Coordinates of C-alpha atoms and ligand atoms in Angstrom, one line a residue:
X11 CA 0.0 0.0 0.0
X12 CA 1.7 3.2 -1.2
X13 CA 1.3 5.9 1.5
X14 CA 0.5 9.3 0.8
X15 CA 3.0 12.2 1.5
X16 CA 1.4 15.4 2.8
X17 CA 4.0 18.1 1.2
X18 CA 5.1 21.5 1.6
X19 CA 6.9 23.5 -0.8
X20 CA 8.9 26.8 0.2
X21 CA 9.4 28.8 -3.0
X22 CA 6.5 27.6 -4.8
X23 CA 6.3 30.1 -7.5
X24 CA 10.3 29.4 -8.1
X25 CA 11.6 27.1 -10.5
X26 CA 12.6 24.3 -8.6
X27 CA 8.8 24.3 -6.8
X28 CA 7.1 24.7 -9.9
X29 CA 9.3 21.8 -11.2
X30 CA 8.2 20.0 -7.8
X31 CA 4.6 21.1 -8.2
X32 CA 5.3 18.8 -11.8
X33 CA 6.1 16.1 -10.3
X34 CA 3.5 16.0 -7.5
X35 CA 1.0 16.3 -9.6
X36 CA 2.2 13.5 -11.7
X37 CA 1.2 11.0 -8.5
X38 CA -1.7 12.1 -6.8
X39 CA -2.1 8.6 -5.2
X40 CA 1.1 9.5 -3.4
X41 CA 1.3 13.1 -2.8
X42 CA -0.7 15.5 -1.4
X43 CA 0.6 19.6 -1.5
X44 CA -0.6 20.7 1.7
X45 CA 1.3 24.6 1.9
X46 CA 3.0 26.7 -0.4
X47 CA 5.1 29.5 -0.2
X48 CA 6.0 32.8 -2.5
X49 CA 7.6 35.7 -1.6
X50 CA 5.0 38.5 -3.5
X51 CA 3.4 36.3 -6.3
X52 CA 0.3 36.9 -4.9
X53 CA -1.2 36.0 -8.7
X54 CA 0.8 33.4 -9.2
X55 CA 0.4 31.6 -5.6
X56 CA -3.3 31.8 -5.1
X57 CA -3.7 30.2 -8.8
X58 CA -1.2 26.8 -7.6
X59 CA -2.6 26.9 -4.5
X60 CA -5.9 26.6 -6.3
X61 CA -4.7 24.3 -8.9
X62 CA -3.1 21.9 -6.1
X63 CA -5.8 22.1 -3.3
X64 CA -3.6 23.3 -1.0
X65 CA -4.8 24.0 2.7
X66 CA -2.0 26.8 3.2
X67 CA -1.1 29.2 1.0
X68 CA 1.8 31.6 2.8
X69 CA 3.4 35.1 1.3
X70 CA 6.9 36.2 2.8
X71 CA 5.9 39.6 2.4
X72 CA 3.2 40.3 5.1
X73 CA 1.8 43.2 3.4
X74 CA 0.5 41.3 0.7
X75 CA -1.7 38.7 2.8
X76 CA -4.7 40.6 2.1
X77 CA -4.4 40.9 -1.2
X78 CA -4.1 36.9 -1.3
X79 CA -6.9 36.6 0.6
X80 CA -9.2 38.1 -1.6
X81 CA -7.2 35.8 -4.6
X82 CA -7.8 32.9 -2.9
X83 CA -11.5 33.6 -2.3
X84 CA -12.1 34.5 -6.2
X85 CA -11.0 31.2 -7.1
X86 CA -12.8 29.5 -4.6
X87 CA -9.3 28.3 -2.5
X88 CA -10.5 27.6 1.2
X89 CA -6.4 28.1 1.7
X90 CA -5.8 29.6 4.7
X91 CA -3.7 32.1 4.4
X92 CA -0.1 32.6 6.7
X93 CA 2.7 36.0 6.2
X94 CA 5.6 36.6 6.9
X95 CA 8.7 35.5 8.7
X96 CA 6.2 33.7 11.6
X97 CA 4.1 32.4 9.0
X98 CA 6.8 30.6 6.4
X99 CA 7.8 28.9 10.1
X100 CA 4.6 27.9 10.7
X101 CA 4.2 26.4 6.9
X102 CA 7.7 24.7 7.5
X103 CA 6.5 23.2 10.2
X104 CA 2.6 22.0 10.0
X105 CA 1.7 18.7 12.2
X106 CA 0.3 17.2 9.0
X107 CA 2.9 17.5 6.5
X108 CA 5.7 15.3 6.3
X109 CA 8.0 16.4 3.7
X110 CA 9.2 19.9 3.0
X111 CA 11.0 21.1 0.1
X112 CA 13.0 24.4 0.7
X113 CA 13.1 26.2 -2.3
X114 CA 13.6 29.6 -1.3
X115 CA 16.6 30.9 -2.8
X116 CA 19.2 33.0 -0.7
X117 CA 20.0 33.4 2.8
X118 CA 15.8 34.3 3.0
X119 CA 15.4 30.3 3.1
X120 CA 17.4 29.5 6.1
X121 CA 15.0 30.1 9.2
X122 CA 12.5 28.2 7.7
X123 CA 14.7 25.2 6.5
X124 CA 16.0 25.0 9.9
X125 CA 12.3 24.9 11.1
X126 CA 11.5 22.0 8.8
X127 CA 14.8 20.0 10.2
X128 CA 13.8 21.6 13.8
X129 CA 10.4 19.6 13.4
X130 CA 12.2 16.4 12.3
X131 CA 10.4 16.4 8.5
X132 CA 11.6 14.4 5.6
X133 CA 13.6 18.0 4.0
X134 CA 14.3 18.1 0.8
X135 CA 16.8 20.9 0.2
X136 CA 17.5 22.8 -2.7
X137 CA 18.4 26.0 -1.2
X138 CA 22.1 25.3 -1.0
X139 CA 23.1 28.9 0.8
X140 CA 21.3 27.9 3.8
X141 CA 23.8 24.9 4.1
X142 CA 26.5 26.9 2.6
X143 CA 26.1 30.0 5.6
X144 CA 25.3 27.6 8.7
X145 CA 26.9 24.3 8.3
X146 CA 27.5 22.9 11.9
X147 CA 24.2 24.7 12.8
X148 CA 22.1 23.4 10.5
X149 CA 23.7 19.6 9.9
X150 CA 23.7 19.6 14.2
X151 CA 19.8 20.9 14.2
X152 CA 18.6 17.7 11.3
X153 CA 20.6 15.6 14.1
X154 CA 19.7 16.3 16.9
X155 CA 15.4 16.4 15.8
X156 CA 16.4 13.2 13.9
X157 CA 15.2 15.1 10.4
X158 CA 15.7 13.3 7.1
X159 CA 17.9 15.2 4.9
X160 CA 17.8 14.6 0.8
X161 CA 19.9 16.1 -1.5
X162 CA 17.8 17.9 -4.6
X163 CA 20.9 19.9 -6.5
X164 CA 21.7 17.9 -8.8
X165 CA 25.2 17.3 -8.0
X166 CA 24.6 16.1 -4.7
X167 CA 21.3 14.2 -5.4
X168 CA 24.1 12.3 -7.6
X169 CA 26.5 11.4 -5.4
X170 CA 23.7 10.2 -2.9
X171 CA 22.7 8.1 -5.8
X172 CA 26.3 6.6 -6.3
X173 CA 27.2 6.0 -2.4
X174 CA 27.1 2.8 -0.7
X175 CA 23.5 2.3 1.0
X176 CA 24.8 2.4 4.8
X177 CA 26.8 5.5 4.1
X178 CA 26.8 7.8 7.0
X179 CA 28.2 11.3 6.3
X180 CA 31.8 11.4 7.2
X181 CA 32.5 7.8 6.2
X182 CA 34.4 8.3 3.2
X183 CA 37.4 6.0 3.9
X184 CA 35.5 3.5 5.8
X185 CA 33.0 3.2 2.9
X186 CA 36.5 2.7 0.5
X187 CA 35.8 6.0 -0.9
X188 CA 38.9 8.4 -2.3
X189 CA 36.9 11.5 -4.2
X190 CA 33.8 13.1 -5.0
X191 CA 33.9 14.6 -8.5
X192 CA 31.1 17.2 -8.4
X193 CA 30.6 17.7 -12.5
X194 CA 29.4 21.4 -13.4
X195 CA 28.9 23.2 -17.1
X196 CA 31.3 25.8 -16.7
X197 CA 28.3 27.9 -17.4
X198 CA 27.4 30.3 -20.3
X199 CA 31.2 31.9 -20.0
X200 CA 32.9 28.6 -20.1
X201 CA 35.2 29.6 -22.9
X202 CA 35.2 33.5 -22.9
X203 CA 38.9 35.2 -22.2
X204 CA 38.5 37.2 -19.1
X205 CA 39.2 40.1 -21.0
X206 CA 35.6 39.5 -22.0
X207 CA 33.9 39.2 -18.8
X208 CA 33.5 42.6 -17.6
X209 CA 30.9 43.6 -20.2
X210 CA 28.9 40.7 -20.0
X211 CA 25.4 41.7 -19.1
X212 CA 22.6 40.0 -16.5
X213 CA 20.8 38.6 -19.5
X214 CA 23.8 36.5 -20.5
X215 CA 24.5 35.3 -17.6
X216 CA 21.2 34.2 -17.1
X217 CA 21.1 32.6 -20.5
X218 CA 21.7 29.1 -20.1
X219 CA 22.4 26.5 -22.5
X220 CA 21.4 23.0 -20.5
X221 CA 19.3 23.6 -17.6
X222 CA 17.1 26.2 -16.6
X223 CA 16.9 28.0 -13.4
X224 CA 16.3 31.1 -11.2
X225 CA 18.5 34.4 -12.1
X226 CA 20.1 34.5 -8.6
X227 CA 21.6 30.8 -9.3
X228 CA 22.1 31.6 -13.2
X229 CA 24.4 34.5 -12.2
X230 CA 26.4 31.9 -9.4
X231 CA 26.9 29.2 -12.5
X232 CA 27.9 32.5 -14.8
X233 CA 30.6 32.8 -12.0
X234 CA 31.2 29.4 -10.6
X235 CA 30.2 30.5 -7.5
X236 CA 27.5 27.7 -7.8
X237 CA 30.2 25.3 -8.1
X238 CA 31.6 26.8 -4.9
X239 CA 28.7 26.7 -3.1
X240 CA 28.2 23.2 -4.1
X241 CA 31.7 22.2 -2.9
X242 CA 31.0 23.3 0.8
X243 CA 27.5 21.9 0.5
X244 CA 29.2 18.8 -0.6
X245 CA 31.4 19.3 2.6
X246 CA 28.8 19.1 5.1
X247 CA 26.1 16.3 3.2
X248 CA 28.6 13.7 3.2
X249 CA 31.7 14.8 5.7
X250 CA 34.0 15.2 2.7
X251 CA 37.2 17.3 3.2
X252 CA 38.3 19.7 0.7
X253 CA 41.0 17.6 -1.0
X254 CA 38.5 14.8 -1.5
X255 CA 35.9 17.2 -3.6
X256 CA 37.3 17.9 -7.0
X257 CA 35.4 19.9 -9.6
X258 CA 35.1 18.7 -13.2
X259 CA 33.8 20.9 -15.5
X260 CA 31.8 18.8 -17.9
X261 CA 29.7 21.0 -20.4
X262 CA 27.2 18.3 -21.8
X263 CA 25.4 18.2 -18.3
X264 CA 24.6 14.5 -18.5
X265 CA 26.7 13.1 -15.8
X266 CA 25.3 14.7 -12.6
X267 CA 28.6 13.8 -11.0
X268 CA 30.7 11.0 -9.9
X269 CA 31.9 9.0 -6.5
X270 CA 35.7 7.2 -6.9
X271 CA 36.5 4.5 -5.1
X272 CA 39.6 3.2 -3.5
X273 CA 39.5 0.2 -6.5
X274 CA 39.4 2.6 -9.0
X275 CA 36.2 2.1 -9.7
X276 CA 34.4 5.5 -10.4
X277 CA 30.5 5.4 -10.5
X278 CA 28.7 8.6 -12.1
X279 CA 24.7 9.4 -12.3
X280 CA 23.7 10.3 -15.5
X281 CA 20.6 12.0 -16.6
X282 CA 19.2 14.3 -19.5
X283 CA 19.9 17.1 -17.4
X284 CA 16.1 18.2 -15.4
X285 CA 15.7 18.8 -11.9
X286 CA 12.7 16.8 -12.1
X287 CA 15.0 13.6 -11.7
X288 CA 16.6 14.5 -8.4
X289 CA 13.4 16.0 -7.3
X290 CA 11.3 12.9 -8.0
X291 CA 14.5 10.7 -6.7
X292 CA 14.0 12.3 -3.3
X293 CA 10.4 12.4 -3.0
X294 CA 10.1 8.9 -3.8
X295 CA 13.0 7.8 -2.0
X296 CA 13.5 4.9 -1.9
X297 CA 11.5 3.9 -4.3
X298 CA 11.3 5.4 -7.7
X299 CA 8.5 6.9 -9.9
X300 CA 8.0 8.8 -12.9
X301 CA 9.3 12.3 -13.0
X302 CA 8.3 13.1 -17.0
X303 CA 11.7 13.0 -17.9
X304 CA 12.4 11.6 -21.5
X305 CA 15.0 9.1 -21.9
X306 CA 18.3 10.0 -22.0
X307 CA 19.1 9.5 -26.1
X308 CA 22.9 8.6 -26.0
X309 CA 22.9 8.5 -29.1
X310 CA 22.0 12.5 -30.0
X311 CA 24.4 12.9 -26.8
X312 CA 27.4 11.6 -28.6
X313 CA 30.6 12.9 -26.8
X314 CA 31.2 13.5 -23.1
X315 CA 34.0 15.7 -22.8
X316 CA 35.6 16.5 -19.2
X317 CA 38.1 19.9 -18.4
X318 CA 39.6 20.8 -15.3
X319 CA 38.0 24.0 -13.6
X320 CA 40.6 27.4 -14.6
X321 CA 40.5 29.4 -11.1
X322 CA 42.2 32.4 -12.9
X323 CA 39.5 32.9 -15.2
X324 CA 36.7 32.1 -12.2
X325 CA 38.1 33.0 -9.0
X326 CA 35.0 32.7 -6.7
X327 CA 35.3 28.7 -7.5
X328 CA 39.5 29.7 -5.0
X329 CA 37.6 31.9 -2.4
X330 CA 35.0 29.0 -2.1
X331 CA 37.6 27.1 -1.0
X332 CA 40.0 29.7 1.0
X333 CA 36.5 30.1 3.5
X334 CA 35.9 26.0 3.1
X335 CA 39.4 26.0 4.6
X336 CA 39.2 28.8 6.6
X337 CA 36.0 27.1 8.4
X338 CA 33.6 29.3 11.6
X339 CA 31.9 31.5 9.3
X340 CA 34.0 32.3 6.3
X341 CA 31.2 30.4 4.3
X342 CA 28.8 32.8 5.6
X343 CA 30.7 35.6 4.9
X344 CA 31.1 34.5 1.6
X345 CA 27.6 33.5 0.6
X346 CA 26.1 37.1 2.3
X347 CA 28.6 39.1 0.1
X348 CA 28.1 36.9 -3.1
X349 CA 23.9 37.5 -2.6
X350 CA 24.4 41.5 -1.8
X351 CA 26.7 40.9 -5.2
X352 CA 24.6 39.1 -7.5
X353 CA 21.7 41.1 -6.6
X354 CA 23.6 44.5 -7.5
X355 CA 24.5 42.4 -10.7
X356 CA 21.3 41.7 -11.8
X357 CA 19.7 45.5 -11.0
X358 CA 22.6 46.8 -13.4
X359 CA 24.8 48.4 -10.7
X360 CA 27.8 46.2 -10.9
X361 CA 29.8 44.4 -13.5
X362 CA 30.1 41.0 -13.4
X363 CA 33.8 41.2 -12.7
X364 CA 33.1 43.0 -9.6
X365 CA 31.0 40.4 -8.6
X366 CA 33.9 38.1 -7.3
X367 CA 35.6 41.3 -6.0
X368 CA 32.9 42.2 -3.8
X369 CA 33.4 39.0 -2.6
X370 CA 37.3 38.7 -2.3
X371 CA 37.1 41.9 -0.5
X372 CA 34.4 41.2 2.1
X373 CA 36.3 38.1 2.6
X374 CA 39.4 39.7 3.8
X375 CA 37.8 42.8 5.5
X376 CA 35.9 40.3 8.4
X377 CA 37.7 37.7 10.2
X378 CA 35.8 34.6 10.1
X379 CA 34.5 33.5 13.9
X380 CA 33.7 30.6 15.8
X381 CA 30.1 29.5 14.4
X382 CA 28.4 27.8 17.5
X383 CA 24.5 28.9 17.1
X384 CA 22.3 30.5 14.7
X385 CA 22.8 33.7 16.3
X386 CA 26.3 33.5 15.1
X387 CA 25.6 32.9 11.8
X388 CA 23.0 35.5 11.7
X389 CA 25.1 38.1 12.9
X390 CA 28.1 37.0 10.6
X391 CA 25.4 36.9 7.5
X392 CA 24.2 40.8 8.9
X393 CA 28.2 42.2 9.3
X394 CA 29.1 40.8 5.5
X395 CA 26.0 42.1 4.1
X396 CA 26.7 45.8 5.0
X397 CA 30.3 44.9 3.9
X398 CA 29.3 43.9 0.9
X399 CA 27.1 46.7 0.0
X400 CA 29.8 48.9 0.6
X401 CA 32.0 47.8 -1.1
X402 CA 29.3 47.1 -4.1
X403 CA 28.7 50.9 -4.2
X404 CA 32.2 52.0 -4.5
X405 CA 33.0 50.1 -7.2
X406 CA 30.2 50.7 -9.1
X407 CA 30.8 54.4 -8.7
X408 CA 34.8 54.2 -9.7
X409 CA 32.9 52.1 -12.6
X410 CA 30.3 54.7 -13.5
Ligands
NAD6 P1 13.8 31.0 -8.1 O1 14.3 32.4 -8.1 O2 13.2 30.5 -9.4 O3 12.7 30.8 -7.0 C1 12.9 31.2 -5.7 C2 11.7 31.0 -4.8 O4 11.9 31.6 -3.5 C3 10.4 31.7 -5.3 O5 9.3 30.9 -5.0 C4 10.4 33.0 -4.5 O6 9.1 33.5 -4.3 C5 11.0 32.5 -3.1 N1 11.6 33.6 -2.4 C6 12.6 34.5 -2.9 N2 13.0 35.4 -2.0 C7 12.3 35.1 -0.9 C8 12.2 35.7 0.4 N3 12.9 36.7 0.8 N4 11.4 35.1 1.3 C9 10.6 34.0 1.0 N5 10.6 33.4 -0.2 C10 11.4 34.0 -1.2 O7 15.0 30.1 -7.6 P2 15.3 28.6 -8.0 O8 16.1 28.5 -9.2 O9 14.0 27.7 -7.9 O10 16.3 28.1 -6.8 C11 15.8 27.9 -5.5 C12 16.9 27.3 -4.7 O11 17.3 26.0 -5.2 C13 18.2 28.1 -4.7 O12 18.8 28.0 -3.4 C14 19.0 27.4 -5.7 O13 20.4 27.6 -5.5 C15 18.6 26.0 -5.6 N6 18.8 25.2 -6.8 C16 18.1 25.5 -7.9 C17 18.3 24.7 -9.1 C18 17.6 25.0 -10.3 O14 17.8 24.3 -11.3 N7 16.8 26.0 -10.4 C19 19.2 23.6 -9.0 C20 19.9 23.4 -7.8 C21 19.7 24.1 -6.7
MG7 MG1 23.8 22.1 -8.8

């Protein structure tokens, strides 16, 4: 008898929840969407919520809860409605749902991850920054309230596929393992000089040739800071040290990534590249269903070609690992200058070369601390904001 998952989805309106939403809907015998989350789609949130029959429909931006109410009503949604910072913790958190997928993108998602972990649900995380800026926190909070934690980026959803079934994180040599190889595109600037990069604008960044995604992640694959995100988050999901996580740029996007072994033996996932695999690998797990993916055609994919990552051309792939290295919370530091970055990015205020600046120079203006509890982590993530912003506006003025 197949049991039916009540499900909540933070970052509903985003592209990862309306890939979710996909998938979902694909198996109504098994799922049920119980609470979503936007942050002002009031539109665009009332009509899933409608669509899915969900029972909570929750806007980050309090202001707008009236205005949803009155969208809910016209389309006949008996949703009841939650706002705000108090309400996405409440939707993270509701008795009846058992599995939450955080979705939220940024450093926005992380109070309401931790909540999901917090109230020991079956999380499914996407939103990599909220690993990335509180790794003993968070890993130490999905312990301790005995949470279940799935990879969904692709990457990492891959190498969970190609461990050993009894791995527990931080096993690597006991399990005979040598490396992760953590495959990535190179993104939409793979083979541009640098002399190029600093009049590249938001819209090619966010251009992408294989998979499609949010700007704010667009702009982090543009830069490789995606990559670098993804090696801390591979830090922390499977106890990996840095030496053991190599990056291999791969621009076909069919292997997800790889696990070596101590035999040589080196086992990759491969996929036509749709988040709808991992997504429906996780929510399944471990069984598996149908995500709507079409067969990967090997044929039409012909070569696979592999590169190693340049760090001169794409530093922000080095400072990921300088504040990897560096450890307390020089991966907070790092993700809170690279959103106050990418933001300025995307409004047309900085270059994209000044994106990794911001960054480097954030970096070495605040001494990473001890991170113990949230409350360090928040104040680290406040410091390298203002940083940031600083810094951001200078350079875009010298720019200007
Ligand atoms: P997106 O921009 O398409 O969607 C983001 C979602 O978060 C939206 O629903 C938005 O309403 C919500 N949101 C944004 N700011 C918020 C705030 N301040 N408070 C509450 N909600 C807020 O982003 P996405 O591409 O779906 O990415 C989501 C997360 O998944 C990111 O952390 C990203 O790194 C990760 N991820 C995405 C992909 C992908 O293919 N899109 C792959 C791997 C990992
Ligand atoms: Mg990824």
């Amino acid at each position: 008898m197949k049991r039916t998952r009540n499900i909540a989805i933070l970052g509903a309106t985003g592209s990862i929840g309306r890939s979710t939403l996909d998938v979902a809907a694909r198996h109504p015998d098994r799922y049920r969407v119980v609470a979503l989350s936007a942050a002002r789609k009031v539109e665009e949130l009332a009509a899933l919520c409608s669509r899915h029959g969900a029972a909570y429909a929750c806007i980050a931006d309090a202001s707008l809860a009236g205005a949803l109410e009155s969208r809910l009503r016209a389309l006949g949604s008996g949703a009841k409605v939650l706002a705000g910072a108090a309400g996405l913790l409440e939707a993270a958190a509701l008795p009846e749902v058992d599995c939450v997928m955080a979705a939220i993108v940024g450093g926005a998602g992380l109070e309401p991850t931790l909540a999901a972990a917090q109230a020991g649900k079956k999380l499914l995380l996407a939103n990599k920054e909220a690993l990335v800026m509180a790794g003993p926190v968070f890993m130490e909070t999905v312990r301790r309230h005995g949470a279940t934690l799935l990879p969904i980026d692709s990457e990492h959803n891959a190498v969970f596929q190609c461990l050993p079934p009894a791995f527990l994180a931080g096993d690597l040599e006991i399990s005979g393992i040598r490396r992760i190889l953590l495959t990535g595109s190179g993104g939409p600037f793979r083979s541009r000089p640098r002399s190029e990069l600093g009049e590249v604008t938001p819209e090619q960044a966010c251009a992408r040739p294989n998979w499609v995604m949010g700007k704010k992640i667009s702009v982090d694959s543009a830069t490789m800071m995606n990559k670098g995100l993804e090696v801390i988050e591979a830090h922390w999901l499977f106890g990996a040290r840095a030496e053991q996580i190599q990056v291999v740029v791969h621009p076909q996007s069919v292997i997800h990534s790889m696990v070596e072994y101590a035999d040589g033996s080196v086992i990759a996932q491969m996929g036509n590249p749709d988040m709808r695999t991992p997504i429906a690998q996780a929510l399944a797990f471990p069984d598996r269903i149908e995500a709507g993916v079409p067969s990967l055609d090997l044929f039409s994919t012909g070569a696979l070609t592999f590169e190693a990552p340049d760090f001169d051309r794409f530093p922000a792939l080095g400072l990921a690992y300088l504040a990897l290295e560096a450890g307390g919370t020089a991966p907070t530091i790092m993700n809170a200058a690279n959103e106050v970055a990418v933001a300025a990015f995307l409004e047309g205020r900085l270059s994209f070369l000044h994106i990794t600046a911001v960054i480097e120079e954030t970096l070495q203006q605040i001494a990473p601390a001890p991170m113990r509890t949230l409350e360090d982590v928040v104040a680290a993530d406040a410091a390298a904001r203002a940083r940031a912003a600083l810094a951001a506006n200078r350079l875009a003025t010298l720019a200007a």
